[in-house]
Short mmCIF file of C-alpha atoms and ligand atoms in Angstrom, two decimals:
data_model
loop_
_atom_site.label_atom_id
_atom_site.label_comp_id
_atom_site.label_asym_id
_atom_site.label_seq_id
_atom_site.Cartn_x
_atom_site.Cartn_y
_atom_site.Cartn_z
CA MET O 1 6.05 129.92 -102.59
CA LYS O 2 3.38 127.81 -103.16
CA ARG O 3 2.60 126.98 -107.46
CA ARG O 4 -0.47 129.35 -107.42
CA GLU O 5 1.13 131.93 -106.15
CA PHE O 6 4.04 131.90 -108.37
CA LEU O 7 1.52 131.70 -111.68
CA LEU O 8 0.02 134.69 -110.36
CA LYS O 9 2.31 136.60 -109.49
CA SER O 10 4.47 136.36 -112.76
CA ALA O 11 1.53 137.05 -114.83
CA ALA O 12 1.46 139.98 -113.25
CA ALA O 13 4.88 140.39 -113.30
CA CYS O 14 5.19 139.81 -116.94
CA ALA O 15 1.98 141.98 -117.84
CA ALA O 16 3.70 145.02 -115.79
CA ALA O 17 7.30 144.54 -117.72
CA ALA O 18 5.62 144.92 -120.66
CA ALA O 19 3.32 148.09 -120.19
CA GLY O 20 6.06 149.22 -118.37
CA GLY O 21 4.25 150.40 -115.11
CA LEU O 22 1.96 148.83 -112.89
CA PRO O 23 0.66 145.12 -113.23
CA GLU O 24 -1.97 144.68 -115.30
CA LEU O 25 -3.18 141.18 -115.32
CA THR O 26 -4.30 138.78 -117.77
CA ALA O 27 -7.31 136.94 -117.94
CA ALA O 28 -5.44 133.89 -116.28
CA ALA O 29 -4.71 135.63 -112.78
CA LYS O 30 -7.36 135.06 -110.70
CA PRO O 31 -6.35 135.65 -106.91
CA ASN O 32 -9.03 134.85 -104.57
CA VAL O 33 -11.51 137.33 -103.74
CA VAL O 34 -13.32 137.88 -100.17
CA ILE O 35 -16.09 141.07 -99.85
CA ILE O 36 -16.15 141.44 -95.86
CA TYR O 37 -19.72 143.71 -95.47
CA ALA O 38 -20.37 144.96 -91.89
CA ASP O 39 -23.86 145.79 -91.16
CA ASP O 40 -24.62 149.51 -90.39
CA ALA O 41 -20.79 150.57 -89.48
CA GLY O 42 -20.93 154.15 -90.78
CA TYR O 43 -18.18 156.20 -92.12
CA GLY O 44 -16.74 157.45 -88.62
CA ASP O 45 -16.75 153.87 -87.01
CA VAL O 46 -13.45 152.95 -87.70
CA GLY O 47 -10.01 154.02 -86.58
CA CYS O 48 -8.66 154.41 -90.40
CA TYR O 49 -11.18 157.36 -90.99
CA GLY O 50 -11.20 159.09 -87.69
CA ALA O 51 -12.67 156.75 -85.26
CA THR O 52 -10.46 157.43 -81.93
CA LYS O 53 -12.90 156.65 -79.08
CA ILE O 54 -13.33 152.91 -80.41
CA ALA O 55 -9.61 150.74 -81.81
CA THR O 56 -10.27 148.94 -84.58
CA PRO O 57 -6.75 147.47 -85.20
CA ASN O 58 -7.73 144.83 -87.88
CA ILE O 59 -9.26 147.05 -90.28
CA ASP O 60 -6.91 150.17 -89.52
CA ARG O 61 -4.34 147.09 -90.43
CA LEU O 62 -6.23 146.24 -93.94
CA ALA O 63 -6.13 150.23 -95.18
CA ALA O 64 -2.35 150.93 -94.28
CA GLN O 65 -1.54 147.55 -96.36
CA GLY O 66 -4.49 148.53 -98.99
CA ARG O 67 -6.10 151.15 -100.41
CA ARG O 68 -8.96 153.29 -98.08
CA PHE O 69 -11.64 154.88 -100.77
CA THR O 70 -13.05 158.15 -99.23
CA ASN O 71 -15.53 158.92 -101.57
CA ALA O 72 -17.24 155.12 -101.71
CA HIS O 73 -20.72 153.93 -101.20
CA ALA O 74 -22.95 151.52 -100.60
CA PRO O 75 -25.88 151.54 -103.45
CA ALA O 76 -28.29 152.47 -100.90
CA ALA O 77 -28.72 153.45 -96.92
CA THR O 78 -30.87 150.36 -95.93
CA CYS O 79 -29.63 146.92 -96.09
CA THR O 80 -31.66 144.79 -98.80
CA PRO O 81 -31.38 147.51 -101.72
CA SER O 82 -27.50 147.67 -100.89
CA ARG O 83 -27.07 144.04 -101.72
CA TYR O 84 -29.42 143.72 -104.33
CA ALA O 85 -27.29 146.64 -106.06
CA LEU O 86 -24.42 144.97 -105.43
CA LEU O 87 -25.19 141.09 -106.51
CA THR O 88 -27.24 142.45 -109.91
CA GLY O 89 -24.91 145.17 -110.94
CA GLU O 90 -28.24 147.46 -111.16
CA TYR O 91 -29.58 150.24 -109.19
CA ALA O 92 -32.05 148.62 -106.56
CA TRP O 93 -34.55 151.47 -107.12
CA ARG O 94 -34.93 150.72 -110.54
CA LYS O 95 -36.81 147.60 -109.07
CA PRO O 96 -39.98 147.73 -107.34
CA GLY O 97 -39.95 145.48 -104.14
CA THR O 98 -36.46 145.98 -103.56
CA ASN O 99 -36.68 147.95 -99.90
CA VAL O 100 -36.07 146.37 -96.44
CA LEU O 101 -37.57 143.02 -96.96
CA PRO O 102 -39.49 140.92 -94.22
CA GLY O 103 -38.08 137.26 -93.41
CA ASP O 104 -40.58 135.29 -95.47
CA ALA O 105 -40.50 137.68 -98.61
CA ARG O 106 -39.43 135.83 -101.45
CA LEU O 107 -35.98 136.10 -103.60
CA ILE O 108 -35.79 139.49 -104.97
CA VAL O 109 -32.82 138.54 -107.23
CA ASP O 110 -33.93 137.12 -110.52
CA PRO O 111 -31.66 134.12 -111.53
CA SER O 112 -31.80 134.35 -114.65
CA ARG O 113 -29.79 137.44 -115.12
CA THR O 114 -26.03 137.57 -114.89
CA THR O 115 -25.18 138.06 -110.90
CA LEU O 116 -21.74 138.77 -109.39
CA PRO O 117 -21.08 135.20 -107.74
CA ALA O 118 -22.97 133.65 -111.14
CA MET O 119 -20.20 136.00 -113.28
CA MET O 120 -17.02 134.81 -110.24
CA LYS O 121 -18.32 131.29 -111.08
CA ALA O 122 -18.32 131.37 -114.82
CA ALA O 123 -14.41 132.89 -114.22
CA GLY O 124 -13.85 129.62 -112.36
CA TYR O 125 -14.04 130.65 -108.88
CA VAL O 126 -16.05 128.57 -106.33
CA THR O 127 -18.09 130.70 -104.51
CA SER O 128 -19.60 131.29 -101.53
CA VAL O 129 -21.74 133.59 -98.67
CA VAL O 130 -21.76 133.73 -95.21
CA GLY O 131 -23.64 136.06 -92.48
CA LYS O 132 -26.70 137.86 -93.72
CA TRP O 133 -28.78 137.61 -96.69
CA HIS O 134 -31.77 139.58 -96.66
CA LEU O 135 -32.94 139.47 -100.08
CA GLY O 136 -36.05 136.74 -100.09
CA LEU O 137 -36.29 133.24 -100.45
CA GLY O 138 -38.34 130.86 -101.90
CA HIS O 139 -40.98 132.07 -104.14
CA GLY O 140 -43.01 132.99 -101.62
CA ASP O 141 -45.26 131.09 -98.61
CA LEU O 142 -41.73 128.87 -98.49
CA ASP O 143 -41.52 125.86 -96.15
CA TRP O 144 -39.04 126.27 -93.83
CA ASN O 145 -39.17 122.71 -92.80
CA GLY O 146 -37.57 121.40 -96.80
CA HIS O 147 -35.07 122.34 -99.23
CA ILE O 148 -35.25 126.12 -98.95
CA ALA O 149 -34.88 127.69 -103.09
CA PRO O 150 -33.99 129.48 -104.95
CA GLY O 151 -31.94 131.45 -103.13
CA PRO O 152 -27.89 131.86 -103.31
CA ALA O 153 -27.78 128.49 -104.92
CA GLU O 154 -30.06 129.74 -107.85
CA VAL O 155 -28.14 133.23 -107.77
CA GLY O 156 -24.45 131.61 -108.32
CA PHE O 157 -23.46 131.13 -104.75
CA ASP O 158 -22.06 126.85 -104.84
CA ASP O 159 -22.42 127.17 -100.67
CA SER O 160 -24.45 129.12 -98.40
CA PHE O 161 -24.51 129.54 -94.58
CA ILE O 162 -27.05 132.20 -94.50
CA ILE O 163 -29.49 134.38 -91.56
CA PRO O 164 -31.93 134.82 -93.93
CA ALA O 165 -33.08 138.55 -93.09
CA THR O 166 -31.48 139.94 -90.21
CA GLY O 167 -30.58 139.49 -86.44
CA ASP O 168 -34.03 141.14 -85.30
CA ARG O 169 -36.24 139.42 -87.72
CA VAL O 170 -37.29 136.09 -87.35
CA PRO O 171 -36.84 133.12 -88.48
CA CYS O 172 -33.83 133.02 -86.29
CA VAL O 173 -32.18 130.15 -87.85
CA TYR O 174 -29.17 129.76 -89.79
CA VAL O 175 -29.65 127.80 -93.14
CA GLU O 176 -27.04 126.17 -95.10
CA ASN O 177 -27.27 125.20 -98.48
CA GLY O 178 -31.08 125.60 -98.41
CA ARG O 179 -31.84 123.68 -95.25
CA VAL O 180 -31.95 125.06 -91.55
CA VAL O 181 -29.03 124.10 -89.61
CA ASN O 182 -30.04 122.06 -86.84
CA LEU O 183 -33.83 121.44 -87.45
CA ASP O 184 -35.57 118.87 -85.56
CA PRO O 185 -38.48 116.97 -88.37
CA ALA O 186 -40.41 116.80 -84.93
CA ASP O 187 -40.40 120.48 -84.04
CA PRO O 188 -41.22 122.45 -87.25
CA ILE O 189 -41.11 125.85 -87.90
CA SER O 190 -43.30 128.68 -89.13
CA VAL O 191 -42.95 132.03 -89.61
CA SER O 192 -45.40 134.80 -90.32
CA TYR O 193 -45.50 138.46 -90.34
CA THR O 194 -49.10 139.19 -90.50
CA THR O 195 -50.56 136.45 -87.90
CA PRO O 196 -49.55 135.30 -84.66
CA VAL O 197 -47.87 131.58 -85.11
CA GLY O 198 -47.15 129.39 -82.19
CA THR O 199 -47.95 130.05 -78.28
CA GLU O 200 -44.59 131.80 -77.71
CA PRO O 201 -44.79 134.82 -75.60
CA THR O 202 -44.30 138.42 -77.51
CA GLY O 203 -42.34 141.81 -76.54
CA ARG O 204 -45.41 143.69 -76.94
CA ASP O 205 -47.51 141.42 -74.66
CA HIS O 206 -44.67 140.40 -72.18
CA PRO O 207 -42.21 143.07 -71.96
CA GLU O 208 -40.91 141.86 -68.37
CA LEU O 209 -39.38 138.71 -70.11
CA LEU O 210 -37.17 140.69 -72.41
CA ARG O 211 -33.61 141.04 -71.56
CA MET O 212 -33.41 144.30 -74.22
CA GLY O 213 -36.15 146.65 -73.96
CA LEU O 214 -37.93 148.16 -77.05
CA THR O 215 -37.55 151.70 -78.27
CA ALA O 216 -39.69 151.24 -81.60
CA GLY O 217 -40.97 147.68 -83.15
CA HIS O 218 -39.33 144.17 -82.56
CA ASP O 219 -42.13 143.57 -80.16
CA LYS O 220 -43.34 140.03 -81.73
CA THR O 221 -41.91 136.70 -80.78
CA ILE O 222 -39.32 136.20 -78.23
CA VAL O 223 -36.29 134.60 -78.72
CA ASN O 224 -33.55 133.83 -76.55
CA GLY O 225 -34.86 136.86 -74.51
CA ILE O 226 -35.14 139.25 -77.28
CA SER O 227 -38.38 139.90 -79.01
CA ARG O 228 -38.22 140.28 -83.13
CA ILE O 229 -39.66 141.95 -86.15
CA GLY O 230 -42.11 138.47 -86.89
CA TYR O 231 -43.85 135.84 -85.68
CA MET O 232 -42.45 132.21 -85.42
CA SER O 233 -42.91 129.03 -83.36
CA GLY O 234 -41.23 125.53 -83.80
CA GLY O 235 -37.71 125.10 -84.30
CA VAL O 236 -36.41 125.34 -80.95
CA LYS O 237 -33.31 123.51 -81.57
CA ALA O 238 -32.39 125.42 -84.47
CA ARG O 239 -32.44 128.76 -82.94
CA TRP O 240 -29.10 130.66 -83.02
CA SER O 241 -27.66 132.02 -79.91
CA ASP O 242 -27.12 136.35 -80.64
CA GLU O 243 -23.87 136.19 -78.37
CA ASP O 244 -22.21 133.48 -80.76
CA MET O 245 -23.86 134.94 -84.04
CA ALA O 246 -19.90 136.34 -84.98
CA ASP O 247 -18.14 133.66 -83.74
CA THR O 248 -20.15 130.81 -86.07
CA ILE O 249 -20.40 132.90 -89.50
CA THR O 250 -16.48 133.72 -88.63
CA ARG O 251 -15.89 130.53 -88.37
CA ARG O 252 -17.54 128.83 -91.18
CA ALA O 253 -15.88 131.47 -93.61
CA ILE O 254 -13.36 130.39 -92.39
CA THR O 255 -13.97 126.72 -92.86
CA PHE O 256 -15.16 127.57 -96.16
CA ILE O 257 -11.54 128.87 -97.14
CA GLU O 258 -9.72 126.20 -95.45
CA GLN O 259 -11.33 123.87 -97.66
CA HIS O 260 -11.23 125.73 -101.21
CA ARG O 261 -7.35 127.20 -100.41
CA SER O 262 -6.05 125.29 -103.68
CA ARG O 263 -7.94 126.99 -106.09
CA PRO O 264 -9.49 130.24 -106.63
CA PHE O 265 -12.69 131.20 -104.08
CA PHE O 266 -14.59 133.97 -103.74
CA LEU O 267 -16.20 134.72 -100.24
CA TYR O 268 -19.12 137.27 -99.46
CA PHE O 269 -18.95 137.15 -95.91
CA ALA O 270 -21.62 139.80 -94.56
CA THR O 271 -21.19 140.04 -90.95
CA HIS O 272 -24.21 140.46 -88.38
CA ASP O 273 -22.09 143.13 -86.43
CA ILE O 274 -22.85 145.82 -85.78
CA HIS O 275 -26.99 145.77 -86.43
CA VAL O 276 -29.30 145.72 -84.11
CA PRO O 277 -29.78 143.53 -81.49
CA ARG O 278 -26.86 144.31 -80.52
CA VAL O 279 -25.25 141.16 -78.51
CA PRO O 280 -21.90 140.37 -78.88
CA HIS O 281 -20.23 137.80 -76.96
CA PRO O 282 -19.61 138.42 -73.54
CA ARG O 283 -16.10 138.46 -73.86
CA PHE O 284 -16.57 141.75 -75.69
CA THR O 285 -18.97 143.42 -73.32
CA GLY O 286 -18.04 146.29 -71.41
CA ARG O 287 -14.59 146.57 -73.58
CA SER O 288 -15.07 149.54 -75.78
CA GLY O 289 -16.80 151.30 -72.72
CA LEU O 290 -19.21 152.74 -75.20
CA GLY O 291 -21.79 149.82 -74.42
CA PRO O 292 -22.79 147.08 -77.08
CA ARG O 293 -23.04 149.18 -80.24
CA GLY O 294 -19.19 150.13 -79.36
CA ASP O 295 -18.79 146.33 -78.20
CA ALA O 296 -20.23 145.39 -81.22
CA ILE O 297 -17.94 147.61 -83.28
CA LEU O 298 -14.70 145.51 -81.17
CA GLU O 299 -16.56 141.98 -82.24
CA LEU O 300 -16.83 143.26 -86.27
CA ASP O 301 -13.04 144.00 -85.97
CA TRP O 302 -12.06 140.57 -84.31
CA SER O 303 -14.11 138.57 -87.45
CA VAL O 304 -12.10 141.08 -90.02
CA GLY O 305 -8.98 139.87 -87.93
CA GLU O 306 -9.72 135.99 -87.79
CA ILE O 307 -10.34 136.32 -91.39
CA THR O 308 -7.01 137.96 -92.16
CA ARG O 309 -5.07 135.99 -90.18
CA SER O 310 -6.78 132.71 -91.50
CA LEU O 311 -5.34 133.91 -95.23
CA ASP O 312 -1.70 134.91 -93.44
CA ARG O 313 -1.90 131.17 -92.12
CA LEU O 314 -2.80 129.65 -94.89
CA GLY O 315 -0.05 131.65 -97.11
CA LEU O 316 -2.92 132.71 -99.40
CA ALA O 317 -2.65 136.83 -98.35
CA GLY O 318 -0.89 137.49 -101.36
CA ILE O 319 -2.91 136.32 -103.84
CA THR O 320 -6.18 137.61 -102.08
CA VAL O 321 -7.91 140.81 -103.00
CA VAL O 322 -9.72 141.76 -99.49
CA ILE O 323 -12.49 144.00 -99.59
CA PHE O 324 -14.07 145.95 -96.81
CA THR O 325 -16.99 147.75 -96.40
CA SER O 326 -20.47 148.08 -94.93
CA ASP O 327 -24.06 148.24 -96.19
CA ASN O 328 -25.12 151.96 -95.16
CA GLY O 329 -24.63 154.21 -92.96
CA PRO O 330 -24.56 154.40 -89.00
CA VAL O 331 -27.94 154.56 -86.89
CA LEU O 332 -27.70 154.52 -82.85
CA ASP O 333 -31.15 153.77 -81.66
CA ASP O 334 -32.69 151.48 -83.96
CA GLY O 335 -35.27 150.17 -82.25
CA TYR O 336 -33.87 148.10 -78.58
CA ALA O 337 -32.86 149.55 -76.03
CA ASP O 338 -29.19 149.37 -75.91
CA GLU O 339 -27.77 152.55 -74.81
CA ALA O 340 -26.02 153.26 -78.28
CA VAL O 341 -26.98 157.09 -77.73
CA GLU O 342 -26.41 157.76 -74.13
CA ARG O 343 -23.24 155.61 -73.93
CA LEU O 344 -21.68 157.49 -77.06
CA ASN O 345 -18.96 159.44 -75.28
CA GLY O 346 -18.29 161.65 -78.07
CA HIS O 347 -17.51 159.47 -80.57
CA THR O 348 -18.47 159.73 -83.89
CA PRO O 349 -19.95 157.32 -86.09
CA ALA O 350 -20.53 159.39 -88.93
CA GLY O 351 -16.96 160.83 -89.47
CA PRO O 352 -17.72 164.12 -90.61
CA LEU O 353 -21.03 163.35 -92.76
CA ARG O 354 -24.53 164.38 -92.55
CA GLY O 355 -27.15 162.14 -91.37
CA GLY O 356 -27.20 158.42 -90.96
CA LYS O 357 -28.90 155.24 -92.23
CA TYR O 358 -32.42 155.99 -94.14
CA SER O 359 -30.83 159.55 -95.04
CA ALA O 360 -30.01 160.87 -98.56
CA PHE O 361 -27.32 163.04 -96.61
CA GLU O 362 -23.88 161.26 -97.56
CA ALA O 363 -23.87 159.32 -93.88
CA GLY O 364 -26.92 157.12 -95.48
CA THR O 365 -24.53 155.87 -98.42
CA ARG O 366 -20.69 156.95 -98.07
CA VAL O 367 -19.08 154.13 -96.00
CA PRO O 368 -15.78 152.70 -94.72
CA PHE O 369 -14.48 150.83 -98.20
CA VAL O 370 -10.71 149.39 -97.86
CA VAL O 371 -8.98 147.14 -100.98
CA ARG O 372 -6.16 144.90 -100.14
CA TRP O 373 -3.68 143.00 -102.45
CA PRO O 374 -0.47 143.17 -101.36
CA GLY O 375 1.75 144.06 -104.38
CA GLU O 376 -0.86 144.83 -106.28
CA VAL O 377 -3.44 147.47 -104.98
CA ARG O 378 -1.48 150.55 -104.50
CA ARG O 379 -1.79 152.41 -100.72
CA GLY O 380 -2.29 154.77 -100.06
CA THR O 381 -5.94 156.52 -100.18
CA SER O 382 -8.55 157.58 -103.16
CA ASP O 383 -11.29 159.90 -103.11
CA ALA O 384 -12.08 158.11 -106.61
CA LEU O 385 -16.05 157.89 -106.94
CA VAL O 386 -16.70 153.98 -106.50
CA SER O 387 -19.93 151.80 -105.75
CA GLN O 388 -20.28 148.59 -104.51
CA MET O 389 -22.65 147.97 -106.96
CA ASP O 390 -19.09 148.35 -109.45
CA PHE O 391 -17.99 145.09 -108.31
CA LEU O 392 -20.05 143.01 -111.03
CA ALA O 393 -18.35 145.14 -113.66
CA SER O 394 -14.92 145.30 -112.08
CA LEU O 395 -14.34 141.88 -110.86
CA ALA O 396 -15.20 140.69 -113.97
CA SER O 397 -12.57 143.31 -115.66
CA LEU O 398 -9.68 141.21 -112.55
CA THR O 399 -10.94 138.17 -114.40
CA GLY O 400 -10.71 138.49 -117.96
CA GLN O 401 -14.29 138.83 -118.66
CA THR O 402 -16.24 140.67 -121.02
CA LEU O 403 -20.04 141.63 -119.80
CA THR O 404 -22.34 142.96 -122.30
CA PRO O 405 -24.17 146.06 -121.54
CA GLU O 406 -26.91 144.34 -120.28
CA ALA O 407 -25.61 141.72 -117.83
CA ARG O 408 -23.46 144.74 -116.49
CA ARG O 409 -26.19 147.33 -116.17
CA ASP O 410 -25.32 149.99 -113.56
CA SER O 411 -22.20 148.82 -112.68
CA VAL O 412 -19.17 150.40 -113.58
CA ASP O 413 -15.72 148.80 -114.36
CA VAL O 414 -13.71 150.44 -111.66
CA TRP O 415 -11.30 148.56 -110.88
CA PRO O 416 -8.40 150.53 -112.46
CA ALA O 417 -8.90 153.11 -109.37
CA LEU O 418 -9.72 150.19 -106.74
CA ILE O 419 -6.18 149.37 -107.16
CA GLY O 420 -4.95 153.02 -107.56
CA ARG O 421 -3.89 152.49 -110.83
CA THR O 422 -6.06 156.29 -111.01
CA ASN O 423 -7.88 158.50 -108.41
CA THR O 424 -10.97 158.43 -111.14
CA GLY O 425 -14.11 156.24 -110.70
CA ARG O 426 -17.50 156.95 -111.94
CA ASP O 427 -18.46 160.44 -113.04
CA HIS O 428 -21.59 159.83 -111.22
CA LEU O 429 -23.49 158.22 -108.90
CA VAL O 430 -27.00 158.13 -107.90
CA GLU O 431 -27.60 157.64 -104.15
CA GLN O 432 -31.09 155.82 -102.91
CA ALA O 433 -32.72 156.57 -99.53
CA GLY O 434 -36.08 157.69 -99.63
CA ALA O 435 -35.35 160.26 -101.93
CA LEU O 436 -32.85 159.63 -105.15
CA SER O 437 -30.08 161.94 -105.31
CA ILE O 438 -27.11 162.35 -107.70
CA ILE O 439 -23.21 162.86 -107.52
CA VAL O 440 -21.71 164.65 -110.23
CA GLY O 441 -18.52 165.37 -109.58
CA ALA O 442 -18.08 167.80 -106.64
CA TRP O 443 -21.92 168.79 -106.58
CA LYS O 444 -24.95 166.70 -104.71
CA TYR O 445 -28.13 167.23 -105.70
CA ILE O 446 -30.81 165.93 -103.40
CA GLU O 447 -34.39 165.49 -105.51
CA PRO O 448 -37.51 167.19 -103.68
CA ARG O 449 -39.09 165.01 -101.71
CA ALA O 450 -42.09 165.91 -98.61
CA GLY O 451 -42.19 164.19 -95.59
CA ALA O 452 -40.19 164.01 -91.69
CA ARG O 453 -37.16 165.97 -92.02
CA ILE O 454 -35.67 163.89 -88.62
CA ASP O 455 -37.06 160.43 -88.38
CA ALA O 456 -39.07 160.13 -85.10
CA GLY O 457 -37.52 156.64 -84.30
CA THR O 458 -33.83 156.93 -85.30
CA ASN O 459 -33.48 160.35 -84.82
CA ILE O 460 -31.74 160.43 -87.94
CA GLU O 461 -31.58 163.55 -90.06
CA LEU O 462 -33.20 161.99 -93.25
CA GLY O 463 -32.48 164.57 -96.24
CA ASN O 464 -35.83 165.32 -97.51
CA ASP O 465 -36.70 168.84 -98.59
CA PRO O 466 -39.84 169.56 -100.77
CA GLY O 467 -37.56 172.40 -102.65
CA GLY O 468 -34.97 169.75 -103.41
CA GLN O 469 -31.34 170.26 -102.41
CA LEU O 470 -27.14 171.18 -104.17
CA TYR O 471 -24.45 171.14 -101.59
CA ASN O 472 -21.18 171.41 -103.06
CA LEU O 473 -18.90 168.18 -101.54
CA ALA O 474 -15.80 169.84 -101.80
CA SER O 475 -16.16 172.60 -100.12
CA ASP O 476 -18.70 171.22 -97.65
CA LEU O 477 -18.91 167.91 -97.65
CA GLY O 478 -20.66 168.28 -94.16
CA GLU O 479 -23.74 169.11 -96.26
CA LYS O 480 -24.55 172.30 -94.47
CA ARG O 481 -25.00 174.64 -96.73
CA ASN O 482 -28.26 174.25 -99.67
CA VAL O 483 -26.69 176.35 -102.54
CA ILE O 484 -29.76 175.55 -104.85
CA ALA O 485 -30.98 178.73 -105.01
CA GLN O 486 -27.68 180.31 -106.09
CA PHE O 487 -26.90 178.09 -108.65
CA PRO O 488 -30.21 177.10 -110.32
CA ASP O 489 -28.43 176.25 -113.76
CA ILE O 490 -26.10 173.28 -111.57
CA ALA O 491 -29.46 171.77 -109.80
CA LYS O 492 -31.10 172.48 -113.31
CA ARG O 493 -28.25 170.32 -114.92
CA LEU O 494 -27.94 167.25 -112.16
CA ALA O 495 -31.81 166.54 -112.05
CA ALA O 496 -31.75 166.31 -115.36
CA LYS O 497 -29.11 163.68 -114.91
CA LEU O 498 -31.10 161.90 -112.34
CA THR O 499 -34.08 162.14 -114.71
CA ALA O 500 -32.04 160.61 -117.55
CA SER O 501 -30.78 157.80 -115.05
CA ARG O 502 -34.10 157.06 -113.65
CA ALA O 503 -35.88 156.60 -117.36
CA GLY O 504 -35.53 153.20 -117.56
CA ALA O 505 -33.13 150.62 -118.94
CA PRO O 506 -29.50 151.86 -117.82
CA ASP O 507 -27.92 154.00 -120.55
CA PRO O 508 -23.57 152.67 -120.71
CA SER O 509 -22.28 155.99 -122.34
CA LEU O 510 -24.37 157.57 -119.14
CA PHE O 511 -22.11 155.21 -116.45
CA ARG O 512 -18.56 155.36 -118.40
CA ALA O 513 -16.16 155.92 -116.08
CA LYS O 514 -13.87 158.27 -117.75
CA GLU O 515 -10.90 157.92 -117.07
CA ASP O 516 -8.38 156.91 -119.95
CA ARG O 517 -7.80 153.03 -119.42
CA HIS O 518 -4.02 153.07 -121.31
C1 NG6 G 601 -36.43 149.08 -89.56
C2 NG6 G 601 -36.48 148.37 -87.95
C3 NG6 G 601 -34.63 148.34 -87.77
C4 NG6 G 601 -33.57 147.34 -88.71
C5 NG6 G 601 -34.05 147.97 -90.26
C6 NG6 G 601 -33.49 147.25 -91.50
C7 NG6 G 601 -38.38 149.09 -86.43
C8 NG6 G 601 -38.54 150.19 -85.77
N1 NG6 G 601 -36.93 149.23 -87.41
O1 NG6 G 601 -37.56 148.54 -89.65
O2 NG6 G 601 -34.30 147.77 -86.63
O3 NG6 G 601 -34.08 146.15 -88.84
O4 NG6 G 601 -35.67 148.10 -90.55
O5 NG6 G 601 -32.09 146.91 -91.35
O6 NG6 G 601 -38.80 147.90 -86.59
S1 NG6 G 601 -31.10 146.93 -92.42
O7 NG6 G 601 -29.68 147.46 -92.23
O8 NG6 G 601 -31.45 145.50 -92.28
O9 NG6 G 601 -31.79 147.44 -93.26
CA1 CA G 602 -27.69 147.54 -92.94
#
């Protein structure tokens, strides 16, 4: 056993003996933490959550060796607000300007506030983000040809290798530690989301040049035969190849792990899979039988396998907490004609849940969520209510740090639930789509909201209803029976709790997990 592993295990063992129960970690115990954050992977998209038409052996193995959560949530039904809340511990709906961002948006995380990576850094960890960022960069009016800041470094990441926004948004380049990778100064990058830049063709004017058709939006600059949201020119040598994206970022994540194997590290590995455009490496093409979306799930699973195999190879698996989850629920047609609908073949991306990405129904935010730490996390399944927003308070607890209510914001320490010491998590959680919802125990209330019930582009039920909705998730997980008329008092109580949550600063007493902590 390596020295670090020995120290870590002995600290856990002593505490366990003292407590006469499950291991309790001391402040000195600092396992590595790897969060694998998939993009748009739905509750039913992986084998360990019931998928039968597609095989995800690596994700399933993590679940078999760890704890699988059935009531775990992304903070929101889209990417930017979920990532904002994950990194800050604050509900994104508290902060205007945190909805899906264009690729030239300014940084929306306030560097002067406590963040998840800054907290881990304060605990002595070396911190890295590899993959999708989508939280803005710079102060606005960013020059992509110089040093790109503020960004990951300013919010607490020692190391970064990022896709600035999304695969379908310009600029289509990687940014490593504040610099565009492979940028030729003689071919500077310009980016605009409002006015055309450069002379390269767009998908709107030259659909005959596209290798993947469009169903909505995405009709600006063509990069690698795929047109994107936004205009870009220059940086030709720096542009990514969509096929190689998973290989590139997975390799980069593993390099970070290898380089920091002998000290505690925190890695936030945010995959591009299975977001659009779905262009997996040719070795996955046609393998799932479900078209590019299914092939992207295989690629996602491959990435998870590469990370976990690297931890095994380096002897780190026993001293590393690995968390696998997704930033929002599933979507089929998200703007590119990639046959996601036509080739579904009976696969159910949302499993038993209603809705999907963008939706206030459960499939919007309830996502796969697996925690593995061999020997420390009790294996099995948990229905504890937890949110990715809780990583801040929970990992602070793991690493022996105390956060002020101001620093913790809406984040709850659910560490005892994450390791399986209890099956009780939060007593309530606000979910964010267009409408806000609140879960309290078995009940879910969706606030009244006008607007389309079904999104015309994605064909997803958004959960809008001007009369408000109440569901009993214990007896009706699929949200089929709105019982607001039968239980007006329960609806009123939940609505009041939602109003209280919304009314400004988080109230720590409202957000305390109610299990006893012995
Ligand atoms: C939508 C895009 C969609 C996706 C989404 C953000 C269109 C028609 N749709 O506006 O393709 O990019 O934004 O996804 O442009 S997320 O996972 O990053 O939130
Ligand atoms: Ca997403």
